[in-house]
XYZ file of C-alpha atoms in Angstrom:
575
model
C -13.532 -71.991 59.523
C -9.767 -73.025 59.463
C -10.441 -76.160 57.808
C -12.779 -74.514 55.116
C -9.722 -72.192 54.402
C -7.345 -75.047 54.180
C -9.639 -76.804 51.734
C -10.143 -73.724 49.466
C -6.199 -73.161 49.670
C -5.457 -76.748 48.535
C -8.080 -76.831 46.030
C -6.648 -73.647 44.425
C -3.161 -75.065 44.401
C -4.345 -78.204 42.861
C -6.208 -76.162 40.279
C -2.768 -74.609 39.172
C -0.966 -77.825 38.970
C -2.677 -79.291 36.034
C -2.367 -76.028 34.350
C 1.509 -76.104 34.480
C 1.444 -79.845 33.349
C -0.832 -78.991 30.315
C 1.451 -76.143 29.356
C 4.462 -78.557 29.423
C 2.821 -81.304 27.632
C 1.726 -78.682 24.939
C 5.048 -77.295 24.471
C 6.452 -80.845 24.036
C 3.639 -82.059 21.565
C 4.113 -78.801 19.705
C 8.060 -79.263 19.189
C 7.625 -83.069 18.320
C 4.895 -82.419 15.667
C 6.960 -79.557 14.221
C 9.994 -81.816 13.887
C 8.127 -84.721 12.261
C 6.286 -82.416 9.800
C 9.423 -80.631 8.823
C 11.209 -83.915 8.281
C 8.632 -85.412 6.110
C 8.289 -82.112 4.002
C 12.314 -81.927 3.543
C 12.107 -85.660 2.518
C 9.467 -84.976 -0.131
C 11.121 -81.861 -1.593
C 14.520 -83.519 -1.523
C 13.040 -86.647 -3.408
C 10.981 -84.403 -5.975
C 14.270 -82.394 -6.748
C 16.273 -85.437 -7.512
C 13.493 -87.058 -9.510
C 13.487 -83.853 -11.804
C 17.091 -83.686 -12.056
C 17.288 -87.488 -13.114
C 14.466 -86.695 -15.771
C 16.488 -83.739 -17.068
C 19.431 -85.957 -17.360
C 17.520 -88.831 -19.131
C 16.153 -86.080 -21.737
C 19.682 -84.734 -22.419
C 21.241 -88.257 -22.725
C 18.674 -89.385 -25.223
C 19.457 -86.185 -27.124
C 23.145 -86.930 -27.149
C 22.346 -90.511 -28.369
C 20.304 -89.130 -31.328
C 23.258 -86.750 -32.244
C 25.702 -89.525 -32.372
C 23.212 -91.527 -34.659
C 22.960 -88.566 -36.991
C 26.745 -88.219 -37.042
C 27.189 -92.034 -37.630
C 24.606 -92.102 -40.534
C 25.995 -88.850 -41.968
C 29.540 -90.013 -42.113
C 28.562 -93.261 -43.753
C 26.115 -91.770 -46.250
C 28.900 -89.249 -47.370
C 31.210 -92.153 -48.229
C 28.635 -93.811 -50.162
C 27.993 -90.650 -51.906
C 31.637 -90.461 -52.684
C 31.605 -94.110 -54.171
C 28.529 -93.195 -56.130
C 30.075 -90.628 -58.257
C 33.080 -92.779 -59.401
C 33.082 -93.179 -63.228
C 33.396 -97.053 -63.037
C 30.048 -97.337 -61.154
C 28.241 -94.957 -63.621
C 29.511 -97.201 -66.619
C 28.461 -100.200 -64.782
C 24.829 -99.176 -64.365
C 24.795 -98.253 -68.078
C 26.611 -101.145 -69.609
C 26.722 -103.839 -66.934
C 27.654 -106.697 -69.195
C 31.056 -104.832 -70.362
C 32.590 -104.237 -66.908
C 31.204 -106.836 -64.894
C 34.563 -108.388 -63.780
C 35.999 -104.739 -62.861
C 32.930 -103.895 -61.060
C 32.693 -107.154 -58.971
C 36.405 -106.614 -58.052
C 35.779 -103.143 -56.877
C 32.611 -104.115 -55.017
C 34.561 -106.849 -53.233
C 36.980 -104.318 -52.067
C 34.482 -101.657 -51.023
C 34.532 -100.588 -47.202
C 32.483 -97.896 -45.352
C 34.903 -96.266 -42.982
C 36.984 -99.309 -42.823
C 34.169 -102.011 -42.146
C 32.828 -104.428 -44.352
C 29.099 -103.797 -45.235
C 26.435 -105.438 -47.520
C 26.638 -102.938 -50.512
C 24.397 -103.544 -53.545
C 24.748 -101.662 -56.942
C 21.198 -101.343 -58.448
C 20.231 -100.444 -61.987
C 17.287 -98.034 -62.701
C 14.810 -100.841 -62.219
C 16.116 -101.934 -58.815
C 17.840 -105.095 -59.881
C 21.213 -105.921 -58.476
C 24.204 -105.411 -60.879
C 26.767 -106.273 -58.531
C 27.456 -106.694 -55.000
C 25.226 -108.120 -52.265
C 22.047 -109.578 -53.516
C 18.747 -109.134 -51.642
C 15.999 -108.539 -50.436
C 14.827 -107.842 -54.053
C 11.445 -106.320 -52.608
C 12.903 -103.842 -50.236
C 15.484 -102.843 -52.986
C 13.068 -102.233 -55.470
C 10.939 -100.117 -53.036
C 14.123 -98.014 -52.321
C 14.986 -97.594 -55.870
C 11.342 -96.322 -56.519
C 11.738 -93.869 -53.575
C 15.143 -92.584 -54.495
C 13.468 -91.820 -58.159
C 10.625 -90.164 -56.584
C 12.987 -87.966 -54.602
C 15.056 -87.096 -57.647
C 18.411 -88.628 -56.347
C 18.268 -87.260 -52.733
C 20.025 -89.689 -50.372
C 18.159 -91.228 -47.578
C 18.002 -93.951 -45.003
C 15.358 -96.546 -43.985
C 15.063 -99.065 -41.004
C 13.647 -102.352 -42.415
C 13.361 -106.002 -41.058
C 14.986 -108.607 -42.997
C 14.257 -112.043 -41.833
C 13.009 -110.677 -38.776
C 16.195 -108.712 -38.196
C 16.525 -104.823 -38.190
C 18.790 -103.345 -40.908
C 19.576 -99.882 -41.742
C 19.606 -99.145 -45.543
C 21.456 -96.294 -46.784
C 20.671 -95.347 -50.332
C 22.330 -92.771 -52.756
C 21.698 -92.400 -56.327
C 24.035 -92.737 -59.316
C 23.188 -89.722 -61.533
C 23.844 -89.076 -65.302
C 22.755 -85.750 -66.642
C 20.583 -85.151 -63.541
C 18.854 -88.507 -64.257
C 18.890 -91.436 -61.805
C 20.449 -94.426 -63.590
C 21.088 -96.575 -60.527
C 21.744 -96.612 -56.973
C 24.219 -97.680 -54.320
C 22.490 -99.263 -51.156
C 24.295 -100.282 -48.175
C 22.781 -102.548 -45.444
C 24.044 -101.858 -41.921
C 22.676 -104.012 -39.101
C 20.995 -101.981 -36.527
C 22.915 -103.853 -33.691
C 26.306 -102.678 -35.371
C 24.950 -99.062 -35.030
C 23.734 -99.614 -31.434
C 27.069 -101.338 -30.371
C 29.071 -98.219 -30.881
C 26.896 -96.153 -28.691
C 27.939 -94.851 -25.132
C 25.463 -94.612 -22.682
C 27.671 -93.497 -19.964
C 28.679 -94.721 -16.627
C 26.329 -97.156 -14.768
C 25.163 -98.675 -17.998
C 24.148 -101.713 -16.025
C 20.931 -99.598 -15.004
C 20.552 -97.979 -18.456
C 18.812 -99.397 -21.514
C 18.094 -97.888 -24.961
C 15.074 -99.214 -27.010
C 14.385 -98.474 -30.764
C 10.643 -98.662 -31.189
C 8.968 -98.442 -34.779
C 5.161 -98.819 -35.341
C 4.742 -99.608 -31.461
C 7.218 -102.454 -31.810
C 10.869 -102.662 -30.312
C 12.903 -103.539 -33.189
C 16.205 -103.043 -31.408
C 17.789 -102.413 -27.833
C 20.925 -101.807 -26.106
C 21.563 -103.084 -22.587
C 19.309 -105.062 -20.308
C 15.824 -103.561 -20.256
C 15.280 -101.507 -17.206
C 11.936 -101.543 -15.697
C 11.383 -98.015 -14.951
C 8.589 -95.656 -15.424
C 11.180 -92.647 -16.034
C 12.381 -92.395 -19.696
C 13.631 -89.859 -22.096
C 12.046 -90.203 -25.562
C 13.082 -88.679 -28.820
C 12.184 -89.167 -32.656
C 14.960 -90.105 -34.749
C 14.760 -88.961 -38.226
C 17.577 -91.072 -39.751
C 15.842 -94.372 -38.517
C 12.078 -93.175 -38.609
C 11.680 -94.593 -35.133
C 11.277 -93.426 -31.688
C 14.536 -93.701 -29.113
C 13.394 -94.506 -25.667
C 16.168 -94.304 -22.778
C 15.195 -95.912 -19.609
C 17.219 -95.606 -16.349
C 16.677 -96.288 -12.691
C 18.214 -94.043 -10.047
C 21.865 -94.212 -10.122
C 23.927 -95.493 -7.517
C 25.004 -91.986 -6.690
C 21.586 -90.964 -6.230
C 20.633 -93.775 -4.027
C 23.879 -93.166 -1.923
C 22.761 -89.440 -1.539
C 19.377 -90.491 -0.398
C 20.568 -93.161 2.205
C 23.208 -90.292 3.355
C 20.008 -88.134 3.697
C 18.047 -90.304 5.684
C 21.031 -90.995 7.948
C 21.528 -87.284 8.596
C 17.841 -86.863 9.061
C 17.685 -89.620 11.571
C 20.514 -87.894 13.439
C 18.988 -84.561 13.434
C 15.552 -86.037 14.550
C 17.386 -87.728 17.621
C 18.943 -84.491 18.541
C 15.802 -82.729 18.273
C 13.911 -85.201 20.309
C 16.712 -84.856 23.089
C 16.477 -81.070 22.771
C 12.699 -81.236 23.249
C 12.762 -83.583 26.279
C 15.281 -81.328 27.988
C 12.890 -78.279 26.995
C 10.229 -80.193 28.428
C 11.740 -80.718 31.867
C 13.175 -77.284 32.074
C 9.572 -75.907 31.406
C 8.012 -78.138 33.737
C 10.514 -77.198 36.473
C 10.056 -73.307 35.782
C 6.321 -73.551 35.705
C 6.035 -75.742 39.068
C 8.527 -73.366 40.728
C 6.261 -70.479 41.159
C 3.276 -72.540 42.054
C 5.534 -74.106 44.793
C 6.659 -70.772 46.006
C 2.962 -69.495 46.053
C 2.008 -72.627 48.011
C 4.511 -71.851 50.683
C 3.546 -68.308 50.886
C -0.204 -69.109 51.181
C 0.669 -71.554 53.990
C 2.676 -68.986 55.880
C -0.144 -66.335 55.422
C -2.593 -68.930 56.573
C -0.765 -69.517 59.794
C -0.440 -65.829 60.506
C -4.290 -65.458 60.073
C -3.762 -62.835 57.114
C -5.012 -65.105 54.376
C -8.407 -64.871 52.923
C -9.893 -67.433 51.049
C -11.090 -66.626 47.477
C -13.676 -69.235 46.392
C -13.762 -70.245 42.716
C -10.015 -69.625 42.081
C -9.733 -73.133 40.868
C -12.660 -72.962 38.555
C -11.531 -69.364 37.089
C -9.398 -71.249 34.188
C -12.498 -73.450 33.399
C -14.554 -70.257 33.163
C -12.069 -68.472 31.020
C -11.919 -71.588 28.702
C -15.771 -71.665 28.316
C -15.776 -67.831 27.708
C -13.210 -68.336 24.956
C -15.140 -71.134 23.331
C -18.184 -69.011 23.362
C -16.353 -66.180 21.945
C -15.098 -68.394 19.049
C -18.656 -69.591 18.223
C -19.819 -65.917 18.217
C -17.094 -64.969 15.650
C -18.124 -67.972 13.445
C -21.582 -66.718 13.582
C -20.390 -63.204 12.774
C -18.272 -64.476 9.931
C -21.365 -66.541 8.545
C -23.485 -63.598 8.809
C -20.934 -61.530 6.857
C -20.778 -64.204 4.081
C -24.504 -63.959 3.817
C -24.385 -60.335 3.781
C -21.830 -60.354 1.043
C -23.827 -62.853 -1.043
C -26.948 -60.758 -0.724
C -25.052 -57.818 -1.642
C -23.857 -59.433 -4.769
C -27.219 -60.498 -5.709
C -28.616 -56.879 -5.344
C -25.784 -55.439 -7.414
C -26.899 -58.288 -10.239
C -30.539 -57.256 -9.998
C -29.593 -53.684 -10.230
C -27.480 -54.345 -13.491
C -30.395 -56.317 -14.852
C -32.808 -53.431 -14.021
C -30.571 -50.857 -15.644
C -30.327 -52.963 -18.779
C -34.109 -53.426 -18.952
C -34.691 -49.621 -18.361
C -32.243 -48.901 -21.208
C -34.032 -51.465 -23.298
C -37.320 -49.788 -22.679
C -36.134 -46.194 -23.221
C -34.696 -47.230 -26.656
C -37.731 -49.120 -27.630
C -39.900 -46.057 -26.824
C -37.466 -43.646 -28.607
C -37.685 -46.021 -31.722
C -41.534 -46.099 -31.359
C -41.824 -42.244 -31.128
C -39.404 -41.288 -33.862
C -38.595 -44.119 -36.157
C -42.370 -44.989 -36.795
C -43.668 -41.381 -37.172
C -42.456 -40.892 -40.807
C -43.576 -44.022 -42.394
C -46.987 -43.705 -40.546
C -47.440 -40.252 -41.661
C -46.955 -41.214 -45.180
C -49.452 -44.006 -44.747
C -52.003 -41.579 -43.192
C -51.748 -39.219 -46.041
C -52.210 -42.055 -48.639
C -55.347 -43.230 -46.641
C -56.757 -39.578 -46.484
C -56.208 -39.193 -50.508
C -58.158 -42.438 -50.847
C -60.971 -41.511 -48.634
C -61.203 -38.004 -50.307
C -60.972 -39.534 -53.867
C -63.653 -42.096 -53.438
C -66.030 -40.433 -50.895
C -68.910 -41.595 -52.936
C -68.384 -45.120 -52.077
C -70.605 -46.441 -49.381
C -67.933 -49.132 -48.140
C -65.251 -46.594 -47.587
C -67.686 -44.239 -45.840
C -68.578 -47.153 -43.428
C -64.731 -47.786 -42.866
C -63.900 -44.010 -42.449
C -65.116 -43.819 -38.778
C -62.931 -46.813 -37.843
C -60.089 -45.430 -39.739
C -60.195 -42.191 -37.865
C -60.621 -43.732 -34.624
C -57.521 -46.088 -35.327
C -55.461 -43.076 -36.630
C -56.096 -41.177 -33.456
C -54.789 -44.042 -31.382
C -51.726 -44.592 -33.270
C -50.881 -40.823 -33.209
C -51.543 -40.597 -29.393
C -49.212 -43.647 -28.828
C -46.355 -42.005 -30.957
C -46.891 -38.675 -28.976
C -46.861 -40.453 -25.633
C -43.574 -42.601 -26.457
C -41.838 -39.379 -27.797
C -42.737 -37.317 -24.631
C -42.003 -40.227 -22.367
C -38.481 -40.579 -24.028
C -37.999 -36.930 -23.740
C -38.939 -36.823 -19.935
C -36.512 -39.837 -19.257
C -33.713 -37.963 -20.959
C -34.458 -34.118 -19.897
C -36.232 -34.544 -16.552
C -33.568 -32.388 -14.817
C -34.049 -29.462 -17.090
C -37.604 -28.557 -16.139
C -38.135 -25.198 -14.613
C -41.184 -25.740 -12.329
C -43.417 -22.430 -11.538
C -45.896 -22.006 -8.731
C -49.386 -22.531 -10.365
C -52.960 -23.184 -8.908
C -53.964 -26.691 -9.082
C -57.491 -25.643 -10.362
C -55.920 -24.734 -13.806
C -55.174 -28.241 -14.592
C -58.168 -29.604 -13.188
C -60.532 -27.377 -15.246
C -58.747 -28.360 -18.348
C -59.079 -32.087 -17.648
C -62.740 -31.776 -16.672
C -63.468 -30.037 -20.008
C -61.479 -32.557 -21.916
C -63.149 -35.505 -20.334
C -66.497 -34.044 -20.957
C -65.600 -33.914 -24.670
C -64.548 -37.524 -24.703
C -67.953 -38.542 -23.024
C -66.302 -39.872 -19.818
C -68.861 -40.207 -17.058
C -67.508 -38.544 -13.800
C -68.677 -36.683 -10.690
C -66.870 -33.869 -9.007
C -67.107 -33.778 -5.124
C -67.504 -30.288 -3.494
C -63.857 -30.959 -2.042
C -62.597 -30.280 -5.669
C -63.483 -26.734 -5.368
C -61.637 -26.259 -2.153
C -58.337 -27.740 -3.673
C -58.391 -25.573 -6.712
C -56.786 -22.621 -5.174
C -53.955 -24.831 -3.778
C -50.596 -23.533 -5.366
C -48.057 -26.152 -6.341
C -45.069 -26.315 -8.562
C -45.777 -27.812 -12.059
C -46.268 -27.090 -15.765
C -49.840 -26.715 -16.504
C -50.131 -28.309 -19.894
C -48.187 -31.453 -18.819
C -50.234 -31.738 -15.462
C -53.309 -31.417 -17.460
C -52.189 -34.251 -19.689
C -51.282 -36.598 -16.830
C -54.795 -35.899 -15.122
C -56.588 -36.746 -18.549
C -54.552 -40.037 -19.278
C -54.673 -41.257 -15.794
C -58.581 -40.550 -15.671
C -59.101 -42.112 -19.232
C -57.296 -45.254 -18.194
C -59.350 -45.603 -15.185
C -62.514 -45.420 -17.528
C -61.004 -48.037 -19.652
C -60.548 -50.439 -16.662
C -63.920 -49.565 -15.416
C -65.732 -50.196 -18.948
C -69.395 -48.672 -19.124
C -70.727 -50.023 -15.709
C -70.335 -46.908 -13.685
C -68.704 -43.391 -13.303
C -65.658 -41.719 -11.622
C -65.946 -39.804 -8.683
C -63.352 -36.941 -7.994
C -62.529 -35.780 -4.556
C -59.792 -33.721 -2.931
C -58.299 -33.155 0.487
C -55.751 -30.473 1.928
C -53.325 -31.774 4.297
C -50.676 -30.005 6.327
C -48.084 -29.439 3.373
C -49.768 -31.613 0.841
C -52.905 -31.836 -1.299
C -54.499 -35.025 -2.149
C -56.802 -35.828 -5.479
C -58.690 -38.989 -5.378
C -60.267 -40.719 -8.358
C -62.672 -43.521 -7.293
C -64.164 -45.741 -9.923
C -66.990 -47.934 -8.422
C -68.408 -51.226 -9.317
C -64.858 -52.185 -10.723
C -61.834 -54.175 -9.368
C -58.237 -55.198 -10.041
C -56.436 -58.162 -9.229
C -53.072 -57.923 -7.186
C -51.103 -58.621 -10.450
C -52.921 -55.828 -12.379
C -52.271 -53.326 -9.420
C -48.850 -54.322 -9.559
C -48.316 -53.776 -13.343
C -50.696 -50.756 -13.697
C -48.097 -48.247 -14.509
C -45.672 -50.350 -16.524
C -45.464 -50.134 -20.192
C -48.420 -52.318 -21.530
C -49.291 -53.473 -18.015
C -52.858 -52.557 -18.321
C -53.599 -55.022 -21.099
C -55.228 -57.515 -18.797
C -57.200 -54.722 -17.035
C -59.390 -53.509 -19.717
C -63.203 -54.276 -19.579
C -63.919 -52.734 -23.132
C -61.762 -55.066 -25.295
C -58.906 -52.214 -26.148
C -55.542 -51.114 -24.880
C -54.806 -47.612 -23.661
C -50.943 -47.776 -24.631
C -48.608 -45.505 -22.642
C -51.137 -43.312 -20.946
C -50.877 -44.594 -17.096
C -46.783 -44.876 -17.487
C -46.689 -41.177 -18.984
C -48.991 -39.792 -16.159
C -46.873 -41.384 -13.543
C -43.703 -40.128 -14.929
C -44.983 -36.503 -15.229
C -46.477 -36.445 -11.656
C -43.006 -37.925 -10.451
C -41.133 -35.161 -12.187
C -43.317 -32.509 -10.352
C -42.430 -34.078 -7.066
C -45.715 -35.743 -6.543
C -46.729 -39.412 -6.014
C -49.330 -41.543 -7.342
C -50.787 -44.853 -6.242
C -53.509 -47.421 -7.149
C -55.392 -49.734 -5.154
C -58.512 -51.974 -5.243
C -60.859 -52.544 -2.312
C -64.432 -53.076 -1.461
C -65.282 -53.327 -5.381
C -63.689 -50.074 -6.108
C -60.672 -48.797 -8.246
C -59.060 -46.053 -6.153
C -56.294 -43.656 -7.531
C -54.628 -41.240 -5.186
C -52.473 -38.293 -6.374
C -50.511 -36.385 -3.886
C -48.461 -33.093 -4.426
C -46.429 -31.062 -2.207
C -47.752 -27.548 -1.473
C -45.552 -24.540 -2.942
């Protein structure tokens, strides 16, 4: 007994030691993973922020370059405009042969903001009168464009002998007419040479691109995906400023990595210390418990508790089972939400269909009545006026039958629409069931419908229900006429009744007839009986109207087909 107790005690203690080690390792792993993830996220965020700042600086810098080019061109074009309005140049383009020497001397001493440029004086046909000669084709095109612009100065970037030049053109006007032009040719390299790209220009380059071709550049081309781009109106080209991360940015990144490494080392040291402390604090109670158990066992007061070493495993299994159960519950909740959404969608579609049916019945009952009344009156007048004609007498019977069917269809549609709208306004009074049954029997006899009344019909005639006699009689007549049409001329209808505890049942049975499942399901729908008729005609809205009237009176109606019989059961609550 003592040896078994010692084994249980040692097993319990051994079961607790792995738990403490697992908790310590879990704490160590959690801290280490947190440090690594935080370091990676901080590095990504900082790198992304620096990249955005660098891109913003590029966009701002290329805007400054464009502003400088705008100022550069504007100043030189202003000087060129001042030269173009001098009287000497106006007379030179008007009378080039008389002032040739003076104009040549003047053009030779002409400067643009202190720099010697290629300046050409053109006549109204684009020919060089004085100054720099060539290229002729470009000068003629500039003169034509200047004439089309009505003397408005402009600039163009063109290639001359595969070298880019900026052509500044201004008009020489006389009485608001273009008589000549003054054109200055400035090499694009001179324009770019004066640009300031800022510090660290060894990692910054500017490219001038026209028609997808680099026509000029400043600085060594930097192979970098980051660039600032802007369209320059003066050059009619696109400015692309490329730059790699500056040395300052790289220094910041290097410092950040160094600081991150130092922080990571410190956190790792802290994690190791925390791991040792947690291991010591978790194992200390276990050692103390081991000592107390040993002392209690020596004194004979220790009681072994089997299964203590496996209780943790059981708890873990219970936890896993609970998680699986919660997953199944969540899955079922998701399925329930999906089914509810499908039901709501189906309900919305049914509401739309019911509203469409109600509007169609309303239009059928009200909108068609007036034109059909006029048509019937016209047909009646035709038959009365030509009553002697044999052909019309033969058609009169069919006409009367068709007219009766259409009038009943309109009346049924109007009444069905009225019942759907005003069903809550009916005041139902107690009445004997026999009143409606007697009227129905008389009406069916007049319509030549074959039927047989069982003796039980006399028993239920005195039963009191809450209804409106005229509407109830109409419902009985319509439903029995529909049953007769479904049966055809092959048999008769048998009527029977039965009194239950608080209900009364009326059964109509058509022998030697049957309906399919689809016909039974669509029996009370609008137009659903069209496949059920055996006599080759439709009955319209009779079954639907009868079912609606019985429903308003608190009753229920059911149709079924079994044993080569069609059975209709109508049930009312007794008053």
